[in-house]
CSV table of C-alpha atoms in Angstrom, one decimal:
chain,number,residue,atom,x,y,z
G,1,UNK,CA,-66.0,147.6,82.2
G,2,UNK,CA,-66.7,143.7,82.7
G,3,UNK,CA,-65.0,142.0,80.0
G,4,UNK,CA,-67.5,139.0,79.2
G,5,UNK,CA,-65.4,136.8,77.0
G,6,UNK,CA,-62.8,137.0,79.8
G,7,UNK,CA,-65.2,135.9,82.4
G,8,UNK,CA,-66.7,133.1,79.9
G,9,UNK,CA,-63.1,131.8,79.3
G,10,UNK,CA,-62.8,131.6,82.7
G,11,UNK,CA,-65.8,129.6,83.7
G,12,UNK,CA,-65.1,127.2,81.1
G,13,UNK,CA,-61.5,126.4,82.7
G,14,UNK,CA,-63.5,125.8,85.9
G,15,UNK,CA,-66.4,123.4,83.7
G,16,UNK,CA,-63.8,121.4,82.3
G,17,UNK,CA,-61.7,121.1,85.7
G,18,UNK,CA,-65.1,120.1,87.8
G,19,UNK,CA,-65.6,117.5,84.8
G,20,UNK,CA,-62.2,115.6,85.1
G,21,UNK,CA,-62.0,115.8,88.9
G,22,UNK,CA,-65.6,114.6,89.0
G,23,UNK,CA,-65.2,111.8,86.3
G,24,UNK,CA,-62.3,111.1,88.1
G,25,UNK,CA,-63.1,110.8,91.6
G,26,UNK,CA,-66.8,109.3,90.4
G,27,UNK,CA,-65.9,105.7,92.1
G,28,UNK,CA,-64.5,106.7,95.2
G,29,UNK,CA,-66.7,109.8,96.2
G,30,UNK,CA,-70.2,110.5,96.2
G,31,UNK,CA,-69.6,113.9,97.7
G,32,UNK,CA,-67.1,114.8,95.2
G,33,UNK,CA,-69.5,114.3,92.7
G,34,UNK,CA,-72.1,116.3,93.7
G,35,UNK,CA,-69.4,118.6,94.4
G,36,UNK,CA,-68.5,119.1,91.0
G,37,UNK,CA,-71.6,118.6,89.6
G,38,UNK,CA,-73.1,122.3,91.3
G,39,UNK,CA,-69.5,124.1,90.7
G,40,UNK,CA,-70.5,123.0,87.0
G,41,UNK,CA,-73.8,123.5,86.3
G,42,UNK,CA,-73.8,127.0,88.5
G,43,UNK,CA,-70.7,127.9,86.0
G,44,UNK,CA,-72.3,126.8,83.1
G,45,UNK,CA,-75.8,128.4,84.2
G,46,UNK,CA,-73.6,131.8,85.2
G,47,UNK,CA,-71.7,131.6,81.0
G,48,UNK,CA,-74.7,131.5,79.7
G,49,UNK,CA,-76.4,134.1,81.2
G,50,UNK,CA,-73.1,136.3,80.1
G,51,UNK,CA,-73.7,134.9,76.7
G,52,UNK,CA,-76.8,137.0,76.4
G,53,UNK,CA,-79.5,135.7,73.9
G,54,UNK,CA,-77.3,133.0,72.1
G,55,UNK,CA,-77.1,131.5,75.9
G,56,UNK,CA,-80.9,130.7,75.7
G,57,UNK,CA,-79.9,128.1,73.5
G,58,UNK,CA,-78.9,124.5,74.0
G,59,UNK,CA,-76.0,123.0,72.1
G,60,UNK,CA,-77.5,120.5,69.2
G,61,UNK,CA,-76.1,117.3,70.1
G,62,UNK,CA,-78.0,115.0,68.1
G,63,UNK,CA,-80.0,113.7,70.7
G,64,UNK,CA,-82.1,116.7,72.3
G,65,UNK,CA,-85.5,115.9,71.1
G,66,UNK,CA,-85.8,112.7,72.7
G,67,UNK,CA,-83.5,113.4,75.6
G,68,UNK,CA,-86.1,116.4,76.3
G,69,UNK,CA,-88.9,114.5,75.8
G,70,UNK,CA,-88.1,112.4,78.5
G,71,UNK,CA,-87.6,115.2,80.6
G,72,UNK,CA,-90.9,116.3,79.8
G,73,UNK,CA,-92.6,113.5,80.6
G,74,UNK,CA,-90.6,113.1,83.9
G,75,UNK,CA,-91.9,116.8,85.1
G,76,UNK,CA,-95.4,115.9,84.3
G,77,UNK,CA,-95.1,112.5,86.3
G,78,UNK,CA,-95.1,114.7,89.4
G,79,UNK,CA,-98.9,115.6,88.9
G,80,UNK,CA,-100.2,112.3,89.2
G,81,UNK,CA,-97.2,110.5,91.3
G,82,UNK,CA,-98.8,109.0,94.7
G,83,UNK,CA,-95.8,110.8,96.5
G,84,UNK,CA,-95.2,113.9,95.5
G,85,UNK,CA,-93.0,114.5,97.4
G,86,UNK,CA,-90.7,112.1,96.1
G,87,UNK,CA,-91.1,113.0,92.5
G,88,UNK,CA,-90.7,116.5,92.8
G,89,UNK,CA,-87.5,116.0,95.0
G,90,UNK,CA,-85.9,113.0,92.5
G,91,UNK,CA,-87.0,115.6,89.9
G,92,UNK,CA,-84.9,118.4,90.4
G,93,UNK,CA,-82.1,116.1,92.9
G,94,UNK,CA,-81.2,113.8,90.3
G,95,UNK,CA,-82.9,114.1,86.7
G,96,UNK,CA,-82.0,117.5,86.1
G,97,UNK,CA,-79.1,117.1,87.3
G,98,UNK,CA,-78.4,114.4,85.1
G,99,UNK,CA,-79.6,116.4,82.3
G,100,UNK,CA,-77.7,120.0,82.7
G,101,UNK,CA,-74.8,117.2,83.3
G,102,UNK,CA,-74.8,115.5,79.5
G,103,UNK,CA,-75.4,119.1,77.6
G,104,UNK,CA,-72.2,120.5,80.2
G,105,UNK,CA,-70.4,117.6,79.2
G,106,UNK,CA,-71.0,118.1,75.3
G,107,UNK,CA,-70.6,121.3,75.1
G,108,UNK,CA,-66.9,121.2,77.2
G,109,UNK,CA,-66.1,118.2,74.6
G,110,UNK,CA,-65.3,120.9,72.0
G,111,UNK,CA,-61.5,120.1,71.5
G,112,UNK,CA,-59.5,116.6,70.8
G,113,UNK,CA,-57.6,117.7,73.8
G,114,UNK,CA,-60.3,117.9,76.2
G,115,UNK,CA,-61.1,114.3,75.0
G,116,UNK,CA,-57.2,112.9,75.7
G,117,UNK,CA,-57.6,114.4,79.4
G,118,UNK,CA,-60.9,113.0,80.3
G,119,UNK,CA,-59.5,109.9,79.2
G,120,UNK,CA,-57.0,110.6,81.4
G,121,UNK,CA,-58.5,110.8,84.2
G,122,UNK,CA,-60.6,107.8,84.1
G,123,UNK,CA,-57.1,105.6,83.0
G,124,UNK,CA,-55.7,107.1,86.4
G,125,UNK,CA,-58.6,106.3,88.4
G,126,UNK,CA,-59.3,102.6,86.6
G,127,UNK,CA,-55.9,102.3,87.9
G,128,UNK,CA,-56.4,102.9,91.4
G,129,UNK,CA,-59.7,101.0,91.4
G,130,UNK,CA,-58.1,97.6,90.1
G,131,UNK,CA,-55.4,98.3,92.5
G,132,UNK,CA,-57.5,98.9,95.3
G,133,UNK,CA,-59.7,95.7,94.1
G,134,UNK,CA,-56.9,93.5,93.8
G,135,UNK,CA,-55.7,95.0,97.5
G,136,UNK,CA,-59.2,93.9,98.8
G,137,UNK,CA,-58.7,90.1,97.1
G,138,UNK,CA,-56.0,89.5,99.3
G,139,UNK,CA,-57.2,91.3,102.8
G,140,UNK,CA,-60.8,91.4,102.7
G,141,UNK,CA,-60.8,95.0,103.0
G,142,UNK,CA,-60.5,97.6,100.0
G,143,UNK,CA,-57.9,100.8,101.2
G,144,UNK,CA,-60.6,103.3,99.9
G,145,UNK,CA,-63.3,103.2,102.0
G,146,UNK,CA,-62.6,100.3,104.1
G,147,UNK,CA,-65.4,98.1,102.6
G,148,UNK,CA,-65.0,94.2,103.1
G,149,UNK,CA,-65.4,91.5,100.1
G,150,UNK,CA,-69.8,91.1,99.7
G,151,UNK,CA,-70.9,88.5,102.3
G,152,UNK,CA,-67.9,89.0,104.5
G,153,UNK,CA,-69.1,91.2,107.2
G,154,UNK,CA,-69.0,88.0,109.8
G,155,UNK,CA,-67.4,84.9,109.5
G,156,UNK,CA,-67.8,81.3,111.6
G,157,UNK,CA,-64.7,80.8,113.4
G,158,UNK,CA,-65.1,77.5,115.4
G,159,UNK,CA,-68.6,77.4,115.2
G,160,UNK,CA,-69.1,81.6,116.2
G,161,UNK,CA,-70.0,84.5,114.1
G,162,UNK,CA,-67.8,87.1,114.5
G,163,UNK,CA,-66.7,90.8,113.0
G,164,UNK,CA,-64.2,90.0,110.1
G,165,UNK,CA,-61.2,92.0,111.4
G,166,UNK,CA,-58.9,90.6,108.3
G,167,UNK,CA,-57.7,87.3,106.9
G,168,UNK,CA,-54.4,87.6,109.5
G,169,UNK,CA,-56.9,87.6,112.6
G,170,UNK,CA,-57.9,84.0,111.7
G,171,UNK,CA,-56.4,80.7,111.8
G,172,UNK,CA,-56.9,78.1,109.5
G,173,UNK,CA,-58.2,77.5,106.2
G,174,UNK,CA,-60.3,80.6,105.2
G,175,UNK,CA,-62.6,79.6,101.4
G,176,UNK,CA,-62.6,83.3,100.6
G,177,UNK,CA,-62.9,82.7,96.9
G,178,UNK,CA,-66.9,82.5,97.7
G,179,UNK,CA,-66.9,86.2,98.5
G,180,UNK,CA,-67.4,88.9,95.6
G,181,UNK,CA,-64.9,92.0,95.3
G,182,UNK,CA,-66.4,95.4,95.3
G,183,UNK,CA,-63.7,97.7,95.5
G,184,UNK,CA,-64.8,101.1,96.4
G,185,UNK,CA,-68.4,100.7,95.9
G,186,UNK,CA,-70.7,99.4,98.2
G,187,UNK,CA,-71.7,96.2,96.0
G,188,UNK,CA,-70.0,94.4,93.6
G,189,UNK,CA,-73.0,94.8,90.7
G,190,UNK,CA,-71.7,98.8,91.2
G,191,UNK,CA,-68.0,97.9,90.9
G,192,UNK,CA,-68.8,95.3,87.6
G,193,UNK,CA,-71.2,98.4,85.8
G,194,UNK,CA,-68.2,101.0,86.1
G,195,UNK,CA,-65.4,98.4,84.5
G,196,UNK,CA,-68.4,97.4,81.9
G,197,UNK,CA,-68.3,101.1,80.7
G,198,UNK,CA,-64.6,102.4,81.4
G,199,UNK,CA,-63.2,98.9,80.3
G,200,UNK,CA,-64.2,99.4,76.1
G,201,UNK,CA,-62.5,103.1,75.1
G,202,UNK,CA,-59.2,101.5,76.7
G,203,UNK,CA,-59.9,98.1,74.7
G,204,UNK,CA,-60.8,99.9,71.3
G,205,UNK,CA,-57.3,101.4,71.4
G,206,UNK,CA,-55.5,98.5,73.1
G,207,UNK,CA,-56.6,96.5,69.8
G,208,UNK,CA,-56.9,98.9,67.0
G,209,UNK,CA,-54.8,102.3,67.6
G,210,UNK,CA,-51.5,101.4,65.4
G,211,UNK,CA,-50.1,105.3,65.8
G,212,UNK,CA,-49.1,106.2,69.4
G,213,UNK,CA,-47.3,102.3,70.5
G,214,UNK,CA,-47.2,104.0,74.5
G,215,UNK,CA,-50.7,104.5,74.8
G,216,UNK,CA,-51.4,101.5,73.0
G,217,UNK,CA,-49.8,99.5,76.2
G,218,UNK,CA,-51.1,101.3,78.5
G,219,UNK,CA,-54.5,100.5,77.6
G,220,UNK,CA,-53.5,97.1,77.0
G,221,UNK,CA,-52.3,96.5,80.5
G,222,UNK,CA,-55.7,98.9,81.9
G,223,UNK,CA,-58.2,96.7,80.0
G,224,UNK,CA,-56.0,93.3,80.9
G,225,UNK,CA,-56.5,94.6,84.9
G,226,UNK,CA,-60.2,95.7,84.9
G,227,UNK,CA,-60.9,92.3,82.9
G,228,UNK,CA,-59.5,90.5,85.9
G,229,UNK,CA,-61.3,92.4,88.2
G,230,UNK,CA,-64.4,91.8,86.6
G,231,UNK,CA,-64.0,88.4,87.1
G,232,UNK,CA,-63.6,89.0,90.9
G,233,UNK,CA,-67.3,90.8,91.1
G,234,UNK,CA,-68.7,87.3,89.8
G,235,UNK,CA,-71.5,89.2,88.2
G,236,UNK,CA,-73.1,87.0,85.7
G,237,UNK,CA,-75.4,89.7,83.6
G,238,UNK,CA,-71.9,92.2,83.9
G,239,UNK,CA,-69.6,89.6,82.7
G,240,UNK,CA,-72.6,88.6,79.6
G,241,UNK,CA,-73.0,91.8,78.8
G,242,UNK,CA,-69.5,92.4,78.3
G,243,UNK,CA,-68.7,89.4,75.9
G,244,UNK,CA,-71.6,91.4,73.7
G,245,UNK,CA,-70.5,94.5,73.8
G,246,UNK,CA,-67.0,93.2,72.9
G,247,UNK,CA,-69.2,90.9,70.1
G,248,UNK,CA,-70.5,94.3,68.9
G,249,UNK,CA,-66.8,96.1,68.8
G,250,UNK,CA,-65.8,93.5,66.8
G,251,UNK,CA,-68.8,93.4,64.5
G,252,UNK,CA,-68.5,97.3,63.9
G,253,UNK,CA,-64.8,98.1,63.3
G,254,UNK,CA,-65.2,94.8,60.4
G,255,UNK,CA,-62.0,94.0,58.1
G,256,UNK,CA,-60.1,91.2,58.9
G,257,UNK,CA,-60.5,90.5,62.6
G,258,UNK,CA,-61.4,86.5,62.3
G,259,UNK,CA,-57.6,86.2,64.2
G,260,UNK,CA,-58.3,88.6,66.8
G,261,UNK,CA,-62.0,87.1,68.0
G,262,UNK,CA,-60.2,84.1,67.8
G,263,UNK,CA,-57.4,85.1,70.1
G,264,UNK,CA,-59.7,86.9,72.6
G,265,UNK,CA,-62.1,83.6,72.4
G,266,UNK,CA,-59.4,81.5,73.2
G,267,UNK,CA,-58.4,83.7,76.0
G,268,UNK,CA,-61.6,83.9,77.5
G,269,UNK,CA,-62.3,80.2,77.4
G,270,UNK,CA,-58.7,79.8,79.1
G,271,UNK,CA,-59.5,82.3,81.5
G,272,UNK,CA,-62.9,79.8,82.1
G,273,UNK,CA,-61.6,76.7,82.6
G,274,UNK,CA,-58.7,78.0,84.8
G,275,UNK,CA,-61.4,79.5,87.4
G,276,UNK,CA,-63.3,76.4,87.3
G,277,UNK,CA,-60.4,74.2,87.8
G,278,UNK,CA,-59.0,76.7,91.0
G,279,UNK,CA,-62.5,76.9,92.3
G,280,UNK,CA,-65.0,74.4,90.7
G,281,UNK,CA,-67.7,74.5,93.5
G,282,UNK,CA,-67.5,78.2,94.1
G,283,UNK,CA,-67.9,79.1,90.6
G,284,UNK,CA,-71.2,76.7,90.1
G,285,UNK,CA,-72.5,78.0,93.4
G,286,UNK,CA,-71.8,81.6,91.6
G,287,UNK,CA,-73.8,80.9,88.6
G,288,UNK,CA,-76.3,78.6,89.5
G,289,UNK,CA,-77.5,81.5,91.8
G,290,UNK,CA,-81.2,80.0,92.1
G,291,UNK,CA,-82.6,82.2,95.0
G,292,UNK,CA,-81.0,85.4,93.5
G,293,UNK,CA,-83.1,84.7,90.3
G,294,UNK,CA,-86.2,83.7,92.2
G,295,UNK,CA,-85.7,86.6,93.8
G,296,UNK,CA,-85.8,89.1,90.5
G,297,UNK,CA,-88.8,87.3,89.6
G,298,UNK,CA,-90.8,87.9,92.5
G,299,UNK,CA,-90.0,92.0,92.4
G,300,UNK,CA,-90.2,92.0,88.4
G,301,UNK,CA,-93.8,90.7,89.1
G,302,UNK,CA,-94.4,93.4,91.6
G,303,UNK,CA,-92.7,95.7,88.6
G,304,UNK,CA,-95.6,94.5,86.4
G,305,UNK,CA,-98.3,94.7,88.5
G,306,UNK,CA,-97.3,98.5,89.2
G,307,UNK,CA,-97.4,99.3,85.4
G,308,UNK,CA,-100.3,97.5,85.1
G,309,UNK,CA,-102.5,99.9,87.4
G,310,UNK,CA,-101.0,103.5,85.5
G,311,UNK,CA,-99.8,101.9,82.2
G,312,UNK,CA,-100.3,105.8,80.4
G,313,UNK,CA,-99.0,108.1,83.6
G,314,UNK,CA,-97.0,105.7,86.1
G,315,UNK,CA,-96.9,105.8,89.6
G,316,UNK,CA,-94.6,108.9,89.6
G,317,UNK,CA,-91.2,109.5,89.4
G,318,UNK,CA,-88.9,107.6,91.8
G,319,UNK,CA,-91.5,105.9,93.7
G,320,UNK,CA,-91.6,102.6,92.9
G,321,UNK,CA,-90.1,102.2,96.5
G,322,UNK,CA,-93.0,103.8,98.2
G,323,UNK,CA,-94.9,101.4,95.9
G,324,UNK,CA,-93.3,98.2,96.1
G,325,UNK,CA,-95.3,97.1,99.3
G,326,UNK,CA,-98.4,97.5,97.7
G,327,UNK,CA,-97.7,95.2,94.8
G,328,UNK,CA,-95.0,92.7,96.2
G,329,UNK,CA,-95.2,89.2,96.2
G,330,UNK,CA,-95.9,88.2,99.6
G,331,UNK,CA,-92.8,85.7,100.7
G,332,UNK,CA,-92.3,85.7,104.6
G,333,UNK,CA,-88.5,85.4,104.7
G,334,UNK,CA,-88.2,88.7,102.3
G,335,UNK,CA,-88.3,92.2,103.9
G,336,UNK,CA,-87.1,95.6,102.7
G,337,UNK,CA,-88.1,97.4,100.4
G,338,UNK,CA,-86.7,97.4,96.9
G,339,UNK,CA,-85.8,98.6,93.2
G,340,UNK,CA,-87.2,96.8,90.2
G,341,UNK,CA,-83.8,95.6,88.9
G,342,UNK,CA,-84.7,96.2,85.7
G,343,UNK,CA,-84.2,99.8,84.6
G,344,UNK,CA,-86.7,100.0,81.6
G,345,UNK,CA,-89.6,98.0,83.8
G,346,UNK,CA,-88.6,100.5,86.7
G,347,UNK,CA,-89.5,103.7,84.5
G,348,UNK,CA,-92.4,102.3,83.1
G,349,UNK,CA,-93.6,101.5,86.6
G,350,UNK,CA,-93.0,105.4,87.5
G,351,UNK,CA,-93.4,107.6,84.5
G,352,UNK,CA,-95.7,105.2,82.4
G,353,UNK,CA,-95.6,103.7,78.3
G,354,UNK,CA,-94.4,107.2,77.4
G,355,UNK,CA,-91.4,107.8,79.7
G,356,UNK,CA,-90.7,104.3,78.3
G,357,UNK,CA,-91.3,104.9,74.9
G,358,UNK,CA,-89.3,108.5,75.3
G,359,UNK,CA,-85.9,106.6,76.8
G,360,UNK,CA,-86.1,103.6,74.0
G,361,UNK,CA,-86.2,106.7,71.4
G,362,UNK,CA,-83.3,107.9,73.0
G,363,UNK,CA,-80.9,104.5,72.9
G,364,UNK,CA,-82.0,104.0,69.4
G,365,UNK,CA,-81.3,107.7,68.1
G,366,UNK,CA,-77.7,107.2,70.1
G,367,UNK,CA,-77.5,104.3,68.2
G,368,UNK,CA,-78.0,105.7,64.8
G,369,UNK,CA,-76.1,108.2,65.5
G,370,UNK,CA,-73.2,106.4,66.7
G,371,UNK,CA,-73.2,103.7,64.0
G,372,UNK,CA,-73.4,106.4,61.1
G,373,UNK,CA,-71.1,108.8,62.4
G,374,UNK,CA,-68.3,105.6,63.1
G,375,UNK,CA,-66.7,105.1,59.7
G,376,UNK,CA,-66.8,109.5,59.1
G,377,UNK,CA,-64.2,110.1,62.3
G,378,UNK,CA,-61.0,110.2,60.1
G,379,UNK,CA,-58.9,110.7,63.7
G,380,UNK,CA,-58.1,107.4,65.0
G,381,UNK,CA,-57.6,108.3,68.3
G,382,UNK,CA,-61.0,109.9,68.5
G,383,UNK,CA,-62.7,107.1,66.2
G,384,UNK,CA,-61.2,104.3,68.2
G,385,UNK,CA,-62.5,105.6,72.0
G,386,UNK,CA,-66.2,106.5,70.1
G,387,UNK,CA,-66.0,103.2,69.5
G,388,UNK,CA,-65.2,101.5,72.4
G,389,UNK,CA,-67.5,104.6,74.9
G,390,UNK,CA,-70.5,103.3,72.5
G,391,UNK,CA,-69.8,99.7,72.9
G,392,UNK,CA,-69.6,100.4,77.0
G,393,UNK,CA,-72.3,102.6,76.8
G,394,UNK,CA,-74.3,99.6,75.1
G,395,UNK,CA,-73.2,97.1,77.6
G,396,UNK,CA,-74.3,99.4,80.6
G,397,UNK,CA,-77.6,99.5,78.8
G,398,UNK,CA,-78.2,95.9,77.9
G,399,UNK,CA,-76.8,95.4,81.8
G,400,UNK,CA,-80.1,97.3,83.1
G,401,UNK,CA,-82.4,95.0,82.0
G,402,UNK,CA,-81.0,93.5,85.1
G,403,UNK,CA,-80.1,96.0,87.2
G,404,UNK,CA,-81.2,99.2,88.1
G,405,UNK,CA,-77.7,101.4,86.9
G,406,UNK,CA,-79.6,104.7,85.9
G,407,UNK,CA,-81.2,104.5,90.0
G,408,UNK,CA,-77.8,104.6,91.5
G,409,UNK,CA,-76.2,107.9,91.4
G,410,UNK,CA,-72.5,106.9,90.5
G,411,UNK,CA,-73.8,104.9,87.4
G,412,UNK,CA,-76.1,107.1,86.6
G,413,UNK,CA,-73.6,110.3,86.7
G,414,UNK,CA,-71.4,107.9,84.6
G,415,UNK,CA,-74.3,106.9,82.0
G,416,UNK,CA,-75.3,111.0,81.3
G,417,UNK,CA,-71.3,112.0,81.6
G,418,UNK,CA,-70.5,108.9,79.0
G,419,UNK,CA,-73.6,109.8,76.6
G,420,UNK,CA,-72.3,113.6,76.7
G,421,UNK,CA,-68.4,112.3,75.7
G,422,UNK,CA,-70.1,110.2,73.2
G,423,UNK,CA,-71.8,113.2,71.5
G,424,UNK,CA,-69.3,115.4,71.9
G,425,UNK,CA,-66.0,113.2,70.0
G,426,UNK,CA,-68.9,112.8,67.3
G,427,UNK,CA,-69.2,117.1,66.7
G,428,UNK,CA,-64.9,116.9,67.3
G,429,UNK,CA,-64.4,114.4,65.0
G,430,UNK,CA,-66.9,115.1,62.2
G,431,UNK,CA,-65.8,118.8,62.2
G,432,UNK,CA,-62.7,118.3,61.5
G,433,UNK,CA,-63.8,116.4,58.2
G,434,UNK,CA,-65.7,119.3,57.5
């Protein structure tokens, strides 16, 4: 006879080893993700169904009313979506996905231990990243995936464009400070959205965790490397958005912190002045970044036009694509076809004022939730990387009102995974008060 609880025990070793190999491996391989993602939603589908009737049931994590909701509304979109196609394959490709993702994630989150090795894994793998970003400062080339700095891909070498081949192939003075890191990912905006999120659980305990001295310095010297790296990317909204979720840390864990804000402001305006003084007309040409902005503009007006047309249904999931050459703002020099770079204007260009109205219910009932349950988590440890997951989880969200995050699959794997963590430490760490 078939001994169920064995075979559920079972499948939930192989759910929590596909989460921390795919949380893990999320910055250097799209494959392994998906990877992981169908060896843990086919185990977790397969424990269920050996659960019987109590399987039928999704774990209450404080957020499944609005998180189905949006669901919801995200099926129906496919019915009046101009390409249905499109919808129905973004649909089940990436939403549900995302979905069976956060409830997998929750439910694994059932131990304080489970937390300490998810940690884990994203520590080893922040790591590597800022090694392999700090690799790519100093040859042009990340040791990953071979990607060059952003903009380098040719370089005028006595008046010729050529393929870069590395700084050794080239004499004379090379200005590579103009060029933006990107690590691993393809584009530095992807690179600075990971180190928004990973950076704040390792800075919550860097500052505040008092018990364990070793972990203490080792996220001290992780949040000191992916602060530098973030830099590199010389992403303006990432490197904003930052300074207010670390605003928000600050503001939430309250006592006396006047001497630590004033510290970290006095770092930062070091930090400042240092890169202007090193690199005064780089940095200016960095953040003046007129044609970048003009840019945004344009598609954010296409964006509105869009919503404009279907304000109640959208244009369907995923298509604002397909779309965008209907609504553009014709400019000669621009071609391609593009996303919205703004997140919220992107869904309610494709799913409508209720898909919008359904996500915003979501952030604020995270929020709620997050803020009340804060001061109940009696286990530092646990209270101190809730805090610091909800400030990066903030940051990533305030960062997609310029960017489109949720549309790329590594960030958006890291936005569901992160909102699933967040839950989960809430159930740990308000059970064991119970």
């Amino acid at each position: 006879m078939v001994d169920k609880n064995k075979i559920i025990s079972a499948l939930n070793i192989l759910i929590e080893w596909a989460l921390y190999i795919l949380i893990f491996s999320l910055p250097f391989s799209k494959t392994a993700i998906e990877v992981c993602a169908i060896i843990a939603i086919s185990s977790w589908i397969l424990k269920r169904v050996f659960m019987g009737k109590s399987g039928l049931r999704l774990p209450q994590t404080g957020l499944n009313r609005p998180m189905l909701a949006f669901y919801l509304i995200g099926f129906l979109s496919i019915f009046w979506s101009t390409h249905i196609d499109i919808s129905i394959s973004a649909f089940i490709r990436k939403l549900t996905e995302y979905i069976f993702l956060y409830f997998i994630v929750f439910e694994a989150v059932s131990e304080r231990r489970v937390v300490r090795n998810i940690i884990r894994a994203i520590a080893l793998s922040a790591f590597i990243v800022c090694v392999d970003v700090i690799y790519q400062k100093i040859t042009g080339f990340d040791f990953i995936r071979r990607y060059t700095m952003y903009g380098l891909d040719r370089i005028s070498v006595d008046g010729k464009w050529q393929k870069f081949t590395g700084f050794g192939s080239i004499e004379g003075e090379i200005l590579y400070n103009k060029w933006r890191v990107t690590g691993p990912f393809k584009f530095p905006n992807g690179l600075s959205i990971w180190i928004s999120v990973v950076l704040f659980p390792f800075m919550g305990i860097a500052l505040f965790f008092k018990k364990n001295l070793k972990l203490k310095a080792i996220s001290a010297i992780l949040a000191i490397l992916l602060i530098y790296c973030l830099l590199l990317t010389y992403t303006r909204a990432a490197q904003i958005s930052c300074i207010a979720g670390l605003i928000l840390m600050l503001l939430l864990i309250g006592g006396k912190t006047s001497r630590i804000t004033l510290t970290l402001l006095l770092v930062g305006i070091v930090i400042l002045t240092l890169l202007i003084f090193m690199d005064p007309a780089g940095f200016q040409q960095k953040l003046a970044g007129d044609g970048s902005i003009q840019h945004r503009i344009r598609i954010w007006t296409a964006g509105t036009r869009m919503f404009a047309e279907k304000p109640l249904t959208g244009q369907g999931l995923n298509t604002f694509m397909a779309n965008y050459e209907r609504f553009k703002v014709p400019k000669k020099s621009e071609r391609g076809l593009w996303y919205a770079h703004n997140c919220y204007l992107q869904i309610a260009a494709e799913t409508g004022i209720f898909g919008l109205l359904s996500f915003l219910w979501l952030i604020i009932k995270m929020a709620i939730e997050s803020i009340k349950s804060l001061r109940l988590i009696r286990d530092d440890f646990l209270r101190y990387a809730f805090l610091g997951l909800f400030c990066g989880i903030s940051v990533f969200l305030l960062h997609s009102s310029f960017d489109v995050s949720l549309y790329s699959l590594q960030l958006a794997v890291l936005f569901y995974f992160s909102l699933g963590l967040l839950m989960g430490i809430k159930s740990i760490g308000l059970n064991q008060n119970g």
